[in-house]
GROMACS .gro file of C-alpha atoms in nm:
model
  351
    1UNK     CA    1   0.010  -0.007  -0.001
    2UNK     CA    2   0.131   0.349  -0.094
    3UNK     CA    3   0.250   0.567   0.178
    4UNK     CA    4   0.066   0.875   0.241
    5UNK     CA    5   0.353   1.106   0.164
    6UNK     CA    6   0.394   0.945  -0.178
    7UNK     CA    7   0.026   0.984  -0.275
    8UNK     CA    8   0.035   1.358  -0.153
    9UNK     CA    9   0.353   1.407  -0.369
   10UNK     CA   10   0.197   1.271  -0.670
   11UNK     CA   11  -0.135   1.462  -0.611
   12UNK     CA   12   0.057   1.779  -0.577
   13UNK     CA   13   0.285   1.713  -0.890
   14UNK     CA   14   0.024   1.670  -1.142
   15UNK     CA   15  -0.179   1.978  -1.014
   16UNK     CA   16   0.133   2.182  -1.052
   17UNK     CA   17   0.142   2.113  -1.419
   18UNK     CA   18  -0.031   2.364  -1.648
   19UNK     CA   19  -0.232   2.193  -1.906
   20UNK     CA   20  -0.228   2.305  -2.261
   21UNK     CA   21  -0.543   2.440  -2.436
   22UNK     CA   22  -0.664   2.202  -2.691
   23UNK     CA   23  -0.932   2.206  -2.962
   24UNK     CA   24  -1.105   1.855  -2.947
   25UNK     CA   25  -1.174   1.672  -3.259
   26UNK     CA   26  -1.527   1.665  -3.393
   27UNK     CA   27  -1.711   1.396  -3.209
   28UNK     CA   28  -1.974   1.350  -3.471
   29UNK     CA   29  -1.708   1.198  -3.699
   30UNK     CA   30  -1.474   1.058  -3.452
   31UNK     CA   31  -1.623   0.722  -3.421
   32UNK     CA   32  -1.764   0.585  -3.747
   33UNK     CA   33  -1.673   0.882  -3.960
   34UNK     CA   34  -1.913   1.081  -4.188
   35UNK     CA   35  -2.277   0.974  -4.146
   36UNK     CA   36  -2.218   0.824  -3.799
   37UNK     CA   37  -2.574   0.763  -3.642
   38UNK     CA   38  -2.459   0.823  -3.291
   39UNK     CA   39  -2.572   1.113  -3.068
   40UNK     CA   40  -2.353   1.267  -2.810
   41UNK     CA   41  -2.491   1.376  -2.471
   42UNK     CA   42  -2.317   1.601  -2.221
   43UNK     CA   43  -2.510   1.613  -1.916
   44UNK     CA   44  -2.380   1.840  -1.635
   45UNK     CA   45  -2.405   1.692  -1.282
   46UNK     CA   46  -2.242   1.819  -0.969
   47UNK     CA   47  -2.063   2.080  -1.172
   48UNK     CA   48  -1.901   1.850  -1.415
   49UNK     CA   49  -2.011   1.764  -1.782
   50UNK     CA   50  -1.994   1.398  -1.894
   51UNK     CA   51  -1.971   1.292  -2.253
   52UNK     CA   52  -2.177   0.984  -2.334
   53UNK     CA   53  -2.197   0.869  -2.699
   54UNK     CA   54  -2.524   0.672  -2.778
   55UNK     CA   55  -2.653   0.458  -3.066
   56UNK     CA   56  -3.012   0.374  -3.093
   57UNK     CA   57  -3.201   0.049  -3.186
   58UNK     CA   58  -3.360   0.133  -3.519
   59UNK     CA   59  -3.640  -0.117  -3.471
   60UNK     CA   60  -3.971   0.000  -3.293
   61UNK     CA   61  -4.018  -0.332  -3.117
   62UNK     CA   62  -3.730  -0.273  -2.860
   63UNK     CA   63  -3.760   0.106  -2.762
   64UNK     CA   64  -3.824   0.007  -2.403
   65UNK     CA   65  -3.548  -0.244  -2.380
   66UNK     CA   66  -3.245  -0.200  -2.143
   67UNK     CA   67  -2.973   0.040  -2.224
   68UNK     CA   68  -2.616  -0.109  -2.268
   69UNK     CA   69  -2.351   0.112  -2.105
   70UNK     CA   70  -1.990   0.043  -2.216
   71UNK     CA   71  -1.691   0.165  -1.995
   72UNK     CA   72  -1.341   0.108  -2.118
   73UNK     CA   73  -1.017   0.011  -1.953
   74UNK     CA   74  -0.770   0.255  -1.808
   75UNK     CA   75  -0.650   0.471  -1.980
   76UNK     CA   76  -0.882   0.438  -2.254
   77UNK     CA   77  -1.217   0.599  -2.331
   78UNK     CA   78  -1.528   0.578  -2.549
   79UNK     CA   79  -1.339   0.538  -2.888
   80UNK     CA   80  -1.185   0.204  -2.760
   81UNK     CA   81  -1.519   0.057  -2.863
   82UNK     CA   82  -1.526   0.172  -3.217
   83UNK     CA   83  -1.419  -0.170  -3.350
   84UNK     CA   84  -1.750  -0.338  -3.210
   85UNK     CA   85  -2.014  -0.058  -3.286
   86UNK     CA   86  -2.096  -0.179  -3.625
   87UNK     CA   87  -2.163  -0.536  -3.488
   88UNK     CA   88  -2.356  -0.385  -3.194
   89UNK     CA   89  -2.585  -0.176  -3.436
   90UNK     CA   90  -2.660  -0.496  -3.618
   91UNK     CA   91  -2.724  -0.707  -3.304
   92UNK     CA   92  -2.920  -0.462  -3.110
   93UNK     CA   93  -3.267  -0.576  -3.221
   94UNK     CA   94  -3.186  -0.948  -3.140
   95UNK     CA   95  -3.031  -0.845  -2.803
   96UNK     CA   96  -3.368  -0.641  -2.731
   97UNK     CA   97  -3.166  -0.336  -2.620
   98UNK     CA   98  -3.285   0.021  -2.692
   99UNK     CA   99  -2.949   0.193  -2.682
  100UNK     CA  100  -2.593   0.126  -2.664
  101UNK     CA  101  -2.401   0.410  -2.498
  102UNK     CA  102  -2.022   0.453  -2.459
  103UNK     CA  103  -1.894   0.652  -2.161
  104UNK     CA  104  -1.597   0.897  -2.114
  105UNK     CA  105  -1.493   0.895  -1.745
  106UNK     CA  106  -1.419   1.237  -1.632
  107UNK     CA  107  -1.100   1.393  -1.803
  108UNK     CA  108  -1.108   1.140  -2.095
  109UNK     CA  109  -1.237   1.200  -2.453
  110UNK     CA  110  -1.497   1.481  -2.448
  111UNK     CA  111  -1.588   1.487  -2.080
  112UNK     CA  112  -1.482   1.758  -1.836
  113UNK     CA  113  -1.167   1.718  -1.625
  114UNK     CA  114  -1.215   1.649  -1.266
  115UNK     CA  115  -1.044   1.895  -1.012
  116UNK     CA  116  -0.931   1.605  -0.801
  117UNK     CA  117  -0.900   1.218  -0.821
  118UNK     CA  118  -1.250   1.059  -0.820
  119UNK     CA  119  -1.296   0.709  -0.683
  120UNK     CA  120  -1.507   0.465  -0.860
  121UNK     CA  121  -1.770   0.488  -0.582
  122UNK     CA  122  -1.800   0.864  -0.637
  123UNK     CA  123  -1.801   0.811  -1.025
  124UNK     CA  124  -2.088   0.567  -1.018
  125UNK     CA  125  -2.293   0.822  -0.808
  126UNK     CA  126  -2.205   1.094  -1.062
  127UNK     CA  127  -2.263   0.873  -1.370
  128UNK     CA  128  -2.613   0.779  -1.253
  129UNK     CA  129  -2.691   1.152  -1.187
  130UNK     CA  130  -2.555   1.224  -1.536
  131UNK     CA  131  -2.786   0.960  -1.699
  132UNK     CA  132  -3.072   1.093  -1.541
  133UNK     CA  133  -2.995   1.455  -1.651
  134UNK     CA  134  -2.948   1.302  -2.010
  135UNK     CA  135  -3.274   1.112  -1.991
  136UNK     CA  136  -3.091   0.784  -2.032
  137UNK     CA  137  -3.316   0.608  -1.757
  138UNK     CA  138  -3.441   0.259  -1.713
  139UNK     CA  139  -3.279  -0.071  -1.697
  140UNK     CA  140  -2.908  -0.114  -1.766
  141UNK     CA  141  -2.669  -0.377  -1.914
  142UNK     CA  142  -2.333  -0.292  -1.782
  143UNK     CA  143  -2.017  -0.378  -1.997
  144UNK     CA  144  -1.677  -0.310  -1.847
  145UNK     CA  145  -1.335  -0.407  -2.001
  146UNK     CA  146  -1.036  -0.414  -1.759
  147UNK     CA  147  -1.073  -0.133  -1.502
  148UNK     CA  148  -1.410  -0.055  -1.645
  149UNK     CA  149  -1.519  -0.387  -1.480
  150UNK     CA  150  -1.493  -0.217  -1.138
  151UNK     CA  151  -1.766   0.031  -1.263
  152UNK     CA  152  -2.002  -0.255  -1.353
  153UNK     CA  153  -1.973  -0.425  -1.009
  154UNK     CA  154  -1.995  -0.101  -0.798
  155UNK     CA  155  -2.294   0.026  -1.004
  156UNK     CA  156  -2.463  -0.299  -0.962
  157UNK     CA  157  -2.422  -0.310  -0.592
  158UNK     CA  158  -2.514   0.067  -0.553
  159UNK     CA  159  -2.830   0.055  -0.773
  160UNK     CA  160  -2.930  -0.304  -0.802
  161UNK     CA  161  -3.288  -0.231  -0.914
  162UNK     CA  162  -3.160  -0.061  -1.225
  163UNK     CA  163  -2.926  -0.347  -1.349
  164UNK     CA  164  -3.052  -0.635  -1.565
  165UNK     CA  165  -2.710  -0.792  -1.641
  166UNK     CA  166  -2.339  -0.725  -1.646
  167UNK     CA  167  -2.045  -0.846  -1.855
  168UNK     CA  168  -1.689  -0.801  -1.757
  169UNK     CA  169  -1.411  -0.833  -2.026
  170UNK     CA  170  -1.075  -0.958  -1.859
  171UNK     CA  171  -1.192  -0.742  -1.585
  172UNK     CA  172  -1.013  -0.589  -1.269
  173UNK     CA  173  -1.127  -0.773  -0.962
  174UNK     CA  174  -1.180  -0.640  -0.602
  175UNK     CA  175  -0.850  -0.793  -0.480
  176UNK     CA  176  -0.642  -0.617  -0.739
  177UNK     CA  177  -0.527  -0.345  -0.510
  178UNK     CA  178  -0.385  -0.575  -0.242
  179UNK     CA  179  -0.134  -0.720  -0.476
  180UNK     CA  180   0.213  -0.564  -0.428
  181UNK     CA  181   0.320  -0.598  -0.797
  182UNK     CA  182   0.005  -0.404  -0.898
  183UNK     CA  183   0.083  -0.131  -0.638
  184UNK     CA  184   0.443  -0.100  -0.781
  185UNK     CA  185   0.284  -0.095  -1.134
  186UNK     CA  186   0.088   0.211  -1.034
  187UNK     CA  187   0.409   0.391  -0.941
  188UNK     CA  188   0.576   0.288  -1.254
  189UNK     CA  189   0.277   0.405  -1.491
  190UNK     CA  190   0.240   0.726  -1.280
  191UNK     CA  191   0.625   0.812  -1.341
  192UNK     CA  192   0.573   0.723  -1.703
  193UNK     CA  193   0.277   0.971  -1.768
  194UNK     CA  194   0.461   1.249  -1.563
  195UNK     CA  195   0.736   1.197  -1.807
  196UNK     CA  196   0.513   1.221  -2.107
  197UNK     CA  197   0.359   1.539  -1.976
  198UNK     CA  198   0.713   1.681  -1.952
  199UNK     CA  199   0.778   1.566  -2.319
  200UNK     CA  200   0.451   1.703  -2.428
  201UNK     CA  201   0.538   2.051  -2.273
  202UNK     CA  202   0.863   2.041  -2.468
  203UNK     CA  203   0.691   1.938  -2.792
  204UNK     CA  204   0.873   1.597  -2.821
  205UNK     CA  205   0.584   1.352  -2.726
  206UNK     CA  206   0.409   1.339  -3.062
  207UNK     CA  207   0.710   1.227  -3.267
  208UNK     CA  208   0.807   0.989  -2.986
  209UNK     CA  209   0.451   0.822  -2.993
  210UNK     CA  210   0.440   0.822  -3.378
  211UNK     CA  211   0.764   0.642  -3.384
  212UNK     CA  212   0.613   0.349  -3.205
  213UNK     CA  213   0.759   0.405  -2.868
  214UNK     CA  214   0.432   0.402  -2.669
  215UNK     CA  215   0.275   0.059  -2.602
  216UNK     CA  216  -0.092   0.015  -2.659
  217UNK     CA  217  -0.131  -0.044  -2.268
  218UNK     CA  218  -0.057   0.317  -2.210
  219UNK     CA  219  -0.363   0.420  -2.427
  220UNK     CA  220  -0.213   0.549  -2.745
  221UNK     CA  221  -0.363   0.419  -3.080
  222UNK     CA  222  -0.083   0.344  -3.313
  223UNK     CA  223  -0.148   0.407  -3.685
  224UNK     CA  224  -0.177   0.053  -3.754
  225UNK     CA  225  -0.495   0.036  -3.532
  226UNK     CA  226  -0.701   0.099  -3.853
  227UNK     CA  227  -0.620  -0.264  -3.955
  228UNK     CA  228  -0.784  -0.379  -3.623
  229UNK     CA  229  -1.118  -0.253  -3.725
  230UNK     CA  230  -1.105   0.119  -3.626
  231UNK     CA  231  -1.196   0.407  -3.854
  232UNK     CA  232  -0.921   0.645  -3.956
  233UNK     CA  233  -1.121   0.926  -3.788
  234UNK     CA  234  -1.134   0.731  -3.459
  235UNK     CA  235  -0.755   0.660  -3.455
  236UNK     CA  236  -0.674   1.025  -3.535
  237UNK     CA  237  -0.910   1.166  -3.272
  238UNK     CA  238  -0.785   0.933  -3.014
  239UNK     CA  239  -0.423   1.021  -3.079
  240UNK     CA  240  -0.520   1.397  -3.074
  241UNK     CA  241  -0.686   1.352  -2.737
  242UNK     CA  242  -0.406   1.151  -2.591
  243UNK     CA  243  -0.150   1.414  -2.685
  244UNK     CA  244  -0.285   1.649  -2.442
  245UNK     CA  245  -0.195   1.710  -2.084
  246UNK     CA  246  -0.564   1.681  -1.989
  247UNK     CA  247  -0.558   1.319  -2.085
  248UNK     CA  248  -0.213   1.257  -1.940
  249UNK     CA  249  -0.300   1.421  -1.614
  250UNK     CA  250  -0.643   1.208  -1.586
  251UNK     CA  251  -0.437   0.888  -1.630
  252UNK     CA  252  -0.226   0.983  -1.318
  253UNK     CA  253  -0.550   1.068  -1.130
  254UNK     CA  254  -0.689   0.737  -1.205
  255UNK     CA  255  -0.396   0.537  -1.119
  256UNK     CA  256  -0.402   0.711  -0.787
  257UNK     CA  257  -0.753   0.580  -0.694
  258UNK     CA  258  -0.711   0.220  -0.805
  259UNK     CA  259  -0.608   0.077  -0.486
  260UNK     CA  260  -0.873   0.258  -0.268
  261UNK     CA  261  -1.139   0.190  -0.509
  262UNK     CA  262  -1.067  -0.196  -0.536
  263UNK     CA  263  -1.019  -0.205  -0.153
  264UNK     CA  264  -1.347  -0.039  -0.085
  265UNK     CA  265  -1.530  -0.289  -0.332
  266UNK     CA  266  -1.351  -0.580  -0.160
  267UNK     CA  267  -1.489  -0.474   0.177
  268UNK     CA  268  -1.833  -0.424   0.036
  269UNK     CA  269  -1.824  -0.786  -0.091
  270UNK     CA  270  -1.699  -0.912   0.246
  271UNK     CA  271  -1.973  -0.754   0.427
  272UNK     CA  272  -2.242  -0.893   0.198
  273UNK     CA  273  -2.115  -1.248   0.224
  274UNK     CA  274  -2.122  -1.529  -0.042
  275UNK     CA  275  -2.261  -1.443  -0.386
  276UNK     CA  276  -2.293  -1.077  -0.317
  277UNK     CA  277  -2.436  -1.032  -0.674
  278UNK     CA  278  -2.712  -1.283  -0.602
  279UNK     CA  279  -2.870  -1.406  -0.919
  280UNK     CA  280  -2.763  -1.121  -1.142
  281UNK     CA  281  -2.710  -1.247  -1.498
  282UNK     CA  282  -2.340  -1.219  -1.540
  283UNK     CA  283  -2.104  -1.309  -1.822
  284UNK     CA  284  -1.717  -1.285  -1.770
  285UNK     CA  285  -1.491  -1.337  -2.058
  286UNK     CA  286  -1.130  -1.352  -2.001
  287UNK     CA  287  -0.772  -1.433  -2.154
  288UNK     CA  288  -0.576  -1.727  -2.034
  289UNK     CA  289  -0.221  -1.608  -2.113
  290UNK     CA  290  -0.175  -1.446  -1.789
  291UNK     CA  291  -0.067  -1.657  -1.495
  292UNK     CA  292  -0.282  -1.905  -1.298
  293UNK     CA  293  -0.358  -1.642  -1.022
  294UNK     CA  294  -0.524  -1.414  -1.282
  295UNK     CA  295  -0.739  -1.689  -1.404
  296UNK     CA  296  -0.840  -1.786  -1.053
  297UNK     CA  297  -0.938  -1.430  -0.973
  298UNK     CA  298  -1.142  -1.424  -1.298
  299UNK     CA  299  -1.313  -1.736  -1.178
  300UNK     CA  300  -1.376  -1.584  -0.836
  301UNK     CA  301  -1.537  -1.284  -1.010
  302UNK     CA  302  -1.774  -1.513  -1.184
  303UNK     CA  303  -1.856  -1.671  -0.851
  304UNK     CA  304  -2.012  -1.352  -0.717
  305UNK     CA  305  -2.333  -1.439  -0.892
  306UNK     CA  306  -2.515  -1.781  -0.904
  307UNK     CA  307  -2.632  -1.693  -1.247
  308UNK     CA  308  -2.291  -1.641  -1.422
  309UNK     CA  309  -2.071  -1.815  -1.677
  310UNK     CA  310  -1.701  -1.767  -1.725
  311UNK     CA  311  -1.568  -1.799  -2.099
  312UNK     CA  312  -1.195  -1.823  -2.140
  313UNK     CA  313  -1.018  -1.706  -2.468
  314UNK     CA  314  -0.650  -1.773  -2.571
  315UNK     CA  315  -0.604  -1.404  -2.650
  316UNK     CA  316  -0.442  -1.103  -2.496
  317UNK     CA  317  -0.588  -0.843  -2.258
  318UNK     CA  318  -0.686  -0.609  -2.536
  319UNK     CA  319  -1.012  -0.753  -2.655
  320UNK     CA  320  -1.157  -0.459  -2.804
  321UNK     CA  321  -0.848  -0.450  -3.037
  322UNK     CA  322  -0.771  -0.808  -3.095
  323UNK     CA  323  -1.084  -1.007  -3.032
  324UNK     CA  324  -1.398  -0.812  -3.097
  325UNK     CA  325  -1.582  -1.128  -3.175
  326UNK     CA  326  -1.535  -1.251  -2.823
  327UNK     CA  327  -1.717  -0.941  -2.699
  328UNK     CA  328  -2.008  -0.983  -2.935
  329UNK     CA  329  -2.054  -1.341  -2.860
  330UNK     CA  330  -2.028  -1.260  -2.486
  331UNK     CA  331  -2.306  -1.006  -2.523
  332UNK     CA  332  -2.521  -1.244  -2.712
  333UNK     CA  333  -2.476  -1.499  -2.420
  334UNK     CA  334  -2.548  -1.239  -2.167
  335UNK     CA  335  -2.866  -1.103  -2.350
  336UNK     CA  336  -2.987  -1.466  -2.391
  337UNK     CA  337  -2.935  -1.526  -2.015
  338UNK     CA  338  -3.133  -1.215  -1.943
  339UNK     CA  339  -3.422  -1.345  -2.164
  340UNK     CA  340  -3.433  -1.694  -2.048
  341UNK     CA  341  -3.306  -1.690  -1.684
  342UNK     CA  342  -3.349  -1.339  -1.557
  343UNK     CA  343  -3.280  -1.243  -1.190
  344UNK     CA  344  -3.560  -1.322  -0.950
  345UNK     CA  345  -3.379  -1.224  -0.623
  346UNK     CA  346  -3.135  -0.957  -0.748
  347UNK     CA  347  -3.267  -0.608  -0.740
  348UNK     CA  348  -3.549  -0.675  -0.494
  349UNK     CA  349  -3.377  -0.541  -0.204
  350UNK     CA  350  -3.307  -0.890  -0.054
  351UNK     CA  351  -2.964  -0.858   0.081
   0.00000   0.00000   0.00000
């Protein structure tokens, strides 16, 4: 666990950096390009605007179906899902969902920056308020990749009556923050992003990234991402947003709330006892190239609900980039589970 002095030092450092002014790319063409049918919402809640990009089911039969909410891994944002949007648009009628919405957490994409690091628990409260302001209310199907899976779990526990089902994609579990190697990784990643901000201020970061020196895990879309199912517009806009101190500072903020957010979630699960997600329909897809501990923790996540299935894939962690088909098949499995075996205990206040 971090020493308090280290956290305070990191907190002070990134606030001392003056962020550069930036004109954001046009969101209307930053996903699928010209003619993109998506609609962007910018609800303001508790003083901050959040960007939510939504695509509607074009059939009249499913207008009252659940809304699927997608939250990306750290440090990615809504454009990380571009590769699956065409398939989602095609499958929405059979999935019986009314909308598919892709979220920018604060400071990412087209959302406002937060003045201080926001824990997942606070973010979930703000997200729900933002959804209500935007009129995106009803039942939700929550989809989280990597760190985004923490959102699916916390939201479900906080507002169970509003959640029809969840899917985690190689997700972060509640025990993540207790692992010393992960705590060390946060320090390493934080130092790297601080260095990126220094390079950005000197005007050298763009050429450094374009030369292939930034790994995908740091959130930068290399030019070859187009071959992975992303549109040229989505790649260029993601690169432009990444090359800003706003984005880089946000990544530092998020790394500094990972331990506390996962620890609070772990405590919540401990209080609720076995199967804290009751019979909530839950699909967990995960990769098997990590060590056995990772696989065991993925299986533990699936055990949180009695109405779950864990599906392994021999792929890497970056499912939206390298295995989009697994995400679509997982969503098909989840929506079938919701249709044929919906929750009967979950969401009724029986805890």
